[in-house]
mmCIF file of C-alpha atoms and ligand atoms in Angstrom:
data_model
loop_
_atom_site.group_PDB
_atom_site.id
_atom_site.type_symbol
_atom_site.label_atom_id
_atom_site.label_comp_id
_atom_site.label_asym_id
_atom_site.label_seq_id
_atom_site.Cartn_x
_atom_site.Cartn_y
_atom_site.Cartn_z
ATOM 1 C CA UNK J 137 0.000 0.000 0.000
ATOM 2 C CA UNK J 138 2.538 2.302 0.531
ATOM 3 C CA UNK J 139 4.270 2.059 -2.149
ATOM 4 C CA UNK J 140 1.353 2.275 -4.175
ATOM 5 C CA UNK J 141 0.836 5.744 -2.674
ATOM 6 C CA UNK J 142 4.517 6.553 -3.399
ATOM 7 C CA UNK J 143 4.153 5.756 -6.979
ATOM 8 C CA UNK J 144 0.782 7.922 -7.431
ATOM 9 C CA UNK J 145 2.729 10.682 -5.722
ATOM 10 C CA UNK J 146 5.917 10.340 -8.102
ATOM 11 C CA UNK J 147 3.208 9.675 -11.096
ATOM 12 C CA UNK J 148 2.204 13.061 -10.260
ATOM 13 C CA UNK J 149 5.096 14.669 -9.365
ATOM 14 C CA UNK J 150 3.828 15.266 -5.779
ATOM 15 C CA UNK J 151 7.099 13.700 -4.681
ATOM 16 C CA UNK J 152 10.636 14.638 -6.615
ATOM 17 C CA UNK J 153 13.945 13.870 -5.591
ATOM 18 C CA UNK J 154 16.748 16.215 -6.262
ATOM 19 C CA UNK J 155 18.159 19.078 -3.923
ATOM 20 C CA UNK J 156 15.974 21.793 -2.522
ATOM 21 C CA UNK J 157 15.916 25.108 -0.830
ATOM 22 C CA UNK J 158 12.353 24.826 1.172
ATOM 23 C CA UNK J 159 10.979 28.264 2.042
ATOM 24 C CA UNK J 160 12.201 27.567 6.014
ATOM 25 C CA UNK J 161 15.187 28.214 4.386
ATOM 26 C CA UNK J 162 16.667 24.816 4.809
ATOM 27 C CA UNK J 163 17.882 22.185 2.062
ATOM 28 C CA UNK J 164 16.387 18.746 1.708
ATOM 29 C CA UNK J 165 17.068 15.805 -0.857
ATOM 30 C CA UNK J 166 13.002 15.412 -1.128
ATOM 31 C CA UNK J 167 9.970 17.821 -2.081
ATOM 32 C CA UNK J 168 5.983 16.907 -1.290
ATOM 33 C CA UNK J 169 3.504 18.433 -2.980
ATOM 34 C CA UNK J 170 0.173 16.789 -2.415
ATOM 35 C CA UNK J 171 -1.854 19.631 -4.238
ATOM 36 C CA UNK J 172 -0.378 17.702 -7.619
ATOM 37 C CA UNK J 173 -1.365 14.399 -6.936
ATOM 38 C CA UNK J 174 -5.142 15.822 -5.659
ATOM 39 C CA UNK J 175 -5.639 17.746 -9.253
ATOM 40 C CA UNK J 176 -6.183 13.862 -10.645
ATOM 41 C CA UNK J 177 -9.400 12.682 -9.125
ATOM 42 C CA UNK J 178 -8.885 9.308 -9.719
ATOM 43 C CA UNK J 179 -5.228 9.421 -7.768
ATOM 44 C CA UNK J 180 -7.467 11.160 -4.834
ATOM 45 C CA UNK J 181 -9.866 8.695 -5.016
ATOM 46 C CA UNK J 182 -7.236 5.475 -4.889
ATOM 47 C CA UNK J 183 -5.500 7.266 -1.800
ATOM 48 C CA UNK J 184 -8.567 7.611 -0.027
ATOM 49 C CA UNK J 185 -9.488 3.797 -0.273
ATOM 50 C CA UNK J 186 -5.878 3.375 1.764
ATOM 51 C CA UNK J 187 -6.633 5.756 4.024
ATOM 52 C CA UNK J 188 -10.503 4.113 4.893
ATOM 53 C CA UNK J 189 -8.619 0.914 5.404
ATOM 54 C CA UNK J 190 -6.783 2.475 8.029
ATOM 55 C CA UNK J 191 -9.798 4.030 9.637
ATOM 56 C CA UNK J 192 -12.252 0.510 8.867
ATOM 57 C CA UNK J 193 -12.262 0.158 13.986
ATOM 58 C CA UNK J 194 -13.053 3.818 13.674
ATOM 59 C CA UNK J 195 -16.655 5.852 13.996
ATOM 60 C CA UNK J 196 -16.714 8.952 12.267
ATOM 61 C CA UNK J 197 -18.997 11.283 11.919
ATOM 62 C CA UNK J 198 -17.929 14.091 10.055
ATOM 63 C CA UNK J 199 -13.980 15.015 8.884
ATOM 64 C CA UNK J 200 -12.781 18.527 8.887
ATOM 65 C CA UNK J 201 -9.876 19.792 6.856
ATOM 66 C CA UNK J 202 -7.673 22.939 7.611
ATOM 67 C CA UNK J 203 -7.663 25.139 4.758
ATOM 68 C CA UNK J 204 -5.833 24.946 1.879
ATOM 69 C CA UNK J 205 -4.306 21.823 2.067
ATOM 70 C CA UNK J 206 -6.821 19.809 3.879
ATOM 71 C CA UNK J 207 -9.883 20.952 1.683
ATOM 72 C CA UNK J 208 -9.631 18.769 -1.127
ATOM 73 C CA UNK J 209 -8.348 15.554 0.506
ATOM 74 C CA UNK J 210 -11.074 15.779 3.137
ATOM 75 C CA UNK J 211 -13.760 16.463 0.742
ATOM 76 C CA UNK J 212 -12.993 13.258 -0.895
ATOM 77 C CA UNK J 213 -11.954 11.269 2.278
ATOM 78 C CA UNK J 214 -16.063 12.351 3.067
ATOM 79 C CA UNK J 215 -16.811 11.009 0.037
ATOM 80 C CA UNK J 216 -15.259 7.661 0.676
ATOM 81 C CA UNK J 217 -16.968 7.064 4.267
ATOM 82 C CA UNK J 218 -20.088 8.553 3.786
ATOM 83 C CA UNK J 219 -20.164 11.345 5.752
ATOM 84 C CA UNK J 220 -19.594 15.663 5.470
ATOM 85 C CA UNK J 221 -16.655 17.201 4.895
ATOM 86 C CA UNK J 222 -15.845 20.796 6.340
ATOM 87 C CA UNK J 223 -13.116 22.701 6.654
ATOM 88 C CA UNK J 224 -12.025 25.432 9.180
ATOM 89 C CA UNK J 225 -9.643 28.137 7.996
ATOM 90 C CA UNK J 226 -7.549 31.244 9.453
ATOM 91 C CA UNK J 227 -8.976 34.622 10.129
ATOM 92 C CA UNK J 228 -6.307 37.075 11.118
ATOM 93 C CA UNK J 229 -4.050 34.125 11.610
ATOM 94 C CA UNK J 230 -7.094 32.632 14.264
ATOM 95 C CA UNK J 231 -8.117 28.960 12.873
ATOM 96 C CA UNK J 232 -11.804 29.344 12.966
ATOM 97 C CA UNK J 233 -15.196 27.475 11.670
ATOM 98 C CA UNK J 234 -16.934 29.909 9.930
ATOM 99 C CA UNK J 235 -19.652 29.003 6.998
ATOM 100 C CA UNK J 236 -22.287 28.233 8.573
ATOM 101 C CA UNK J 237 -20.947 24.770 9.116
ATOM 102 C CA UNK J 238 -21.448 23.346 12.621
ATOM 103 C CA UNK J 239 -20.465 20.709 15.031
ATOM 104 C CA UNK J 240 -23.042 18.919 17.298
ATOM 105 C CA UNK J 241 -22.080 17.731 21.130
ATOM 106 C CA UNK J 242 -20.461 14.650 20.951
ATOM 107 C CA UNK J 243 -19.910 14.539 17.013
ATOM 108 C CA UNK J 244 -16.952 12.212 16.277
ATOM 109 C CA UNK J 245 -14.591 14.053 14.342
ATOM 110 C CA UNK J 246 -11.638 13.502 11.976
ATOM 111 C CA UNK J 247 -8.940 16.347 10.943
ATOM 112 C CA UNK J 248 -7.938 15.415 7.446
ATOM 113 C CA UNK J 249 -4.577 17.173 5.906
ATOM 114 C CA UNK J 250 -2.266 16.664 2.966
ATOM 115 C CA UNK J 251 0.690 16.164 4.979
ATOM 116 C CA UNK J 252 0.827 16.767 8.797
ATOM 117 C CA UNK J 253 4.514 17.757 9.805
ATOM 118 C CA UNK J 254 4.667 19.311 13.024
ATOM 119 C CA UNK J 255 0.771 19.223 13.700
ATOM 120 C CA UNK J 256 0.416 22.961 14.006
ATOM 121 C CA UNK J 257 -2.750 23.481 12.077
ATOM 122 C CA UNK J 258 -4.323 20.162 13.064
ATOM 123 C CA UNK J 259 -3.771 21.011 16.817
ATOM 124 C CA UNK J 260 -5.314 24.204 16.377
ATOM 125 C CA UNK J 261 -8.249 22.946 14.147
ATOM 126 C CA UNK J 262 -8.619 20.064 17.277
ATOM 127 C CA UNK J 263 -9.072 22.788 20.100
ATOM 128 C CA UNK J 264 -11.877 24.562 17.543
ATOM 129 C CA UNK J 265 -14.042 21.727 17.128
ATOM 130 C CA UNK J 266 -13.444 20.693 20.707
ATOM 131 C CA UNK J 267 -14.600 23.472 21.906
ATOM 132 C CA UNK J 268 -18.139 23.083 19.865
ATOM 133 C CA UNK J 269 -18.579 20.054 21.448
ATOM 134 C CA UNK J 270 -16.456 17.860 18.942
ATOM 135 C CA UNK J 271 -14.469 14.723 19.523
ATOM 136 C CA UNK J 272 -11.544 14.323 18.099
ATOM 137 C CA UNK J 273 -11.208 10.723 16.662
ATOM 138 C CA UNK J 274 -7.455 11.298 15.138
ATOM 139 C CA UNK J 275 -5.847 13.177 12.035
ATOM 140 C CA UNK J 276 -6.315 11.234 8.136
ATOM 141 C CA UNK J 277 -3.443 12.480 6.026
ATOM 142 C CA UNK J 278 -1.767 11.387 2.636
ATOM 143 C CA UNK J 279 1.730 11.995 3.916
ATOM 144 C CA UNK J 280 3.174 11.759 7.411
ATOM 145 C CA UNK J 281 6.307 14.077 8.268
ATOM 146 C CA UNK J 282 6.341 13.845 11.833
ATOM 147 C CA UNK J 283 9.247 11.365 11.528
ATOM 148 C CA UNK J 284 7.466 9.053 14.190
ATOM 149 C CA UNK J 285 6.974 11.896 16.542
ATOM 150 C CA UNK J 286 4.035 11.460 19.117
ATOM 151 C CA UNK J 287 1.915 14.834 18.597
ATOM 152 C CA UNK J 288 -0.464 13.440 20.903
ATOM 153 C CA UNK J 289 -3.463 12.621 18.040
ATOM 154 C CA UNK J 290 -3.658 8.986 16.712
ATOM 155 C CA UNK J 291 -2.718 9.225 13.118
ATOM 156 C CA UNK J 292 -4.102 7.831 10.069
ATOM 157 C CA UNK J 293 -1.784 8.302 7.084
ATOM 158 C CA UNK J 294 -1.539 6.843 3.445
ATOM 159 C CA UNK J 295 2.334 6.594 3.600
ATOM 160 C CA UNK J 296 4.807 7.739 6.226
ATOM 161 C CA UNK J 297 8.176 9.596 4.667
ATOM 162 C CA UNK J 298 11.174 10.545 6.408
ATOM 163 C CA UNK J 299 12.233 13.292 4.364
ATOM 164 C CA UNK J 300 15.757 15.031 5.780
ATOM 165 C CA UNK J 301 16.009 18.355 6.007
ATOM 166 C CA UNK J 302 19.807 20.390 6.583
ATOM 167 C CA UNK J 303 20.487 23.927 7.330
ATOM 168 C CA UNK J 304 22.338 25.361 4.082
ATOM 169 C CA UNK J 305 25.662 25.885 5.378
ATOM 170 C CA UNK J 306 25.630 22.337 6.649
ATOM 171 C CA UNK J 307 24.200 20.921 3.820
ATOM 172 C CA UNK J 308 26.128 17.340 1.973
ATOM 173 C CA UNK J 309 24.215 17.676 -1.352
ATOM 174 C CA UNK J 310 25.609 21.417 -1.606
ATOM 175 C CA UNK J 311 29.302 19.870 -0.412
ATOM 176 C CA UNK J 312 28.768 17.373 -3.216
ATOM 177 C CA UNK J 313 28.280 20.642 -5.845
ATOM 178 C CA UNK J 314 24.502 19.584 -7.058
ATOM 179 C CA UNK J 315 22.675 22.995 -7.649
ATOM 180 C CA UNK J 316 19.745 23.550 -5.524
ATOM 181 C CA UNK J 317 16.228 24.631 -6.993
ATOM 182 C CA UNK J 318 13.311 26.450 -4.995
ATOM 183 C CA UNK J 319 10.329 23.931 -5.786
ATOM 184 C CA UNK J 320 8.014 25.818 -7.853
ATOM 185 C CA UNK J 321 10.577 27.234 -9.827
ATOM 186 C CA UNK J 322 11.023 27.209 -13.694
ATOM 187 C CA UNK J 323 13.809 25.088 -13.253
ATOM 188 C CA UNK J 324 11.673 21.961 -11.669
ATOM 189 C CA UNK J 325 10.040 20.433 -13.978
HETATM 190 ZN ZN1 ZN B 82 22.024 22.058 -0.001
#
């Protein structure tokens, strides 16, 4: 399974390999862009049947995604279990549910993201819909980051990547001389 997921991600060139200057400022040997494998549909689709594997002990009612990168992954993650999708996004930097969209007492609950990393937006999202009365089941993602981390949320991913990261003046792919491209550039393909 996961290496299905790596090969829909490489299909779509949501994963490349190469050298790159991340906008942290750091250097890494690996670049994940999920919003490229989600413009195909039928890619979404396929990772979502992983994912609902994953989740087959679980009850669910509902699944939230932060916005931007959660929207479209959680929309069709709701597709694949039967149940709404909603997102919560930043106002003046505040994660908030605004819409219209609500959460009853006692609603079971599942954050859905592209890739969770650190958990920042997933941890706020959790204390927003907690606070309506939500219970947090876990966080759904295509990619995990977190490198094994405990963020304190059970996690449901389609494939885990350890993806290094170096600080540019300590860098081994810029000691072996390869150039290094900002992703998005004209330069990546
Ligand atoms: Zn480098």
């Amino acid at each position: 399974m996961e290496n299905r997921v790596i090969e829909l991600l490489r299909e779509s060139n949501a994963l490349l390999e190469g050298h790159f200057l991340l906008s942290s400022g750091k250097h890494s040997d690996r670049y994940v862009q999920c919003a490229r494998l989600l413009q195909y549909p039928e890619k979404a689709e396929e990772v979502c049947t992983f994912i609902k594997e994953k989740l087959k002990d679980e009850e669910i009612d509902i699944v939230c995604g932060p916005a931007m990168g959660g929207i479209v992954i959680a929309y069709e993650l709701g597709r694949a279990l039967g149940v709404p999708a909603i997102f919560t996004e930043r106002v003046d930097n505040e994660m908030t549910l605004r819409r219209g969209f609500e959460i009853k007492e006692g609603q079971k609950v599942l954050i859905v993201e592209d890739v969770v990393t650190t958990g920042k937006s997933s941890m706020e999202t959790k204390k927003v819909l907690e606070e309506l009365g939500g219970e947090v089941v876990g966080i759904a993602s295509i990619v995990d980051r977190t490198g094994g981390k405990d963020i304190g949320v059970k996690l449901y991913p389609a494939v885990s990547l350890d993806i290094k990261t170096y600080d540019a003046d300590d860098c081994p792919l810029c000691k072996e001389g390869i150039e290094v491209v900002k992703p998005g550039s004209r330069k990546m393909k």
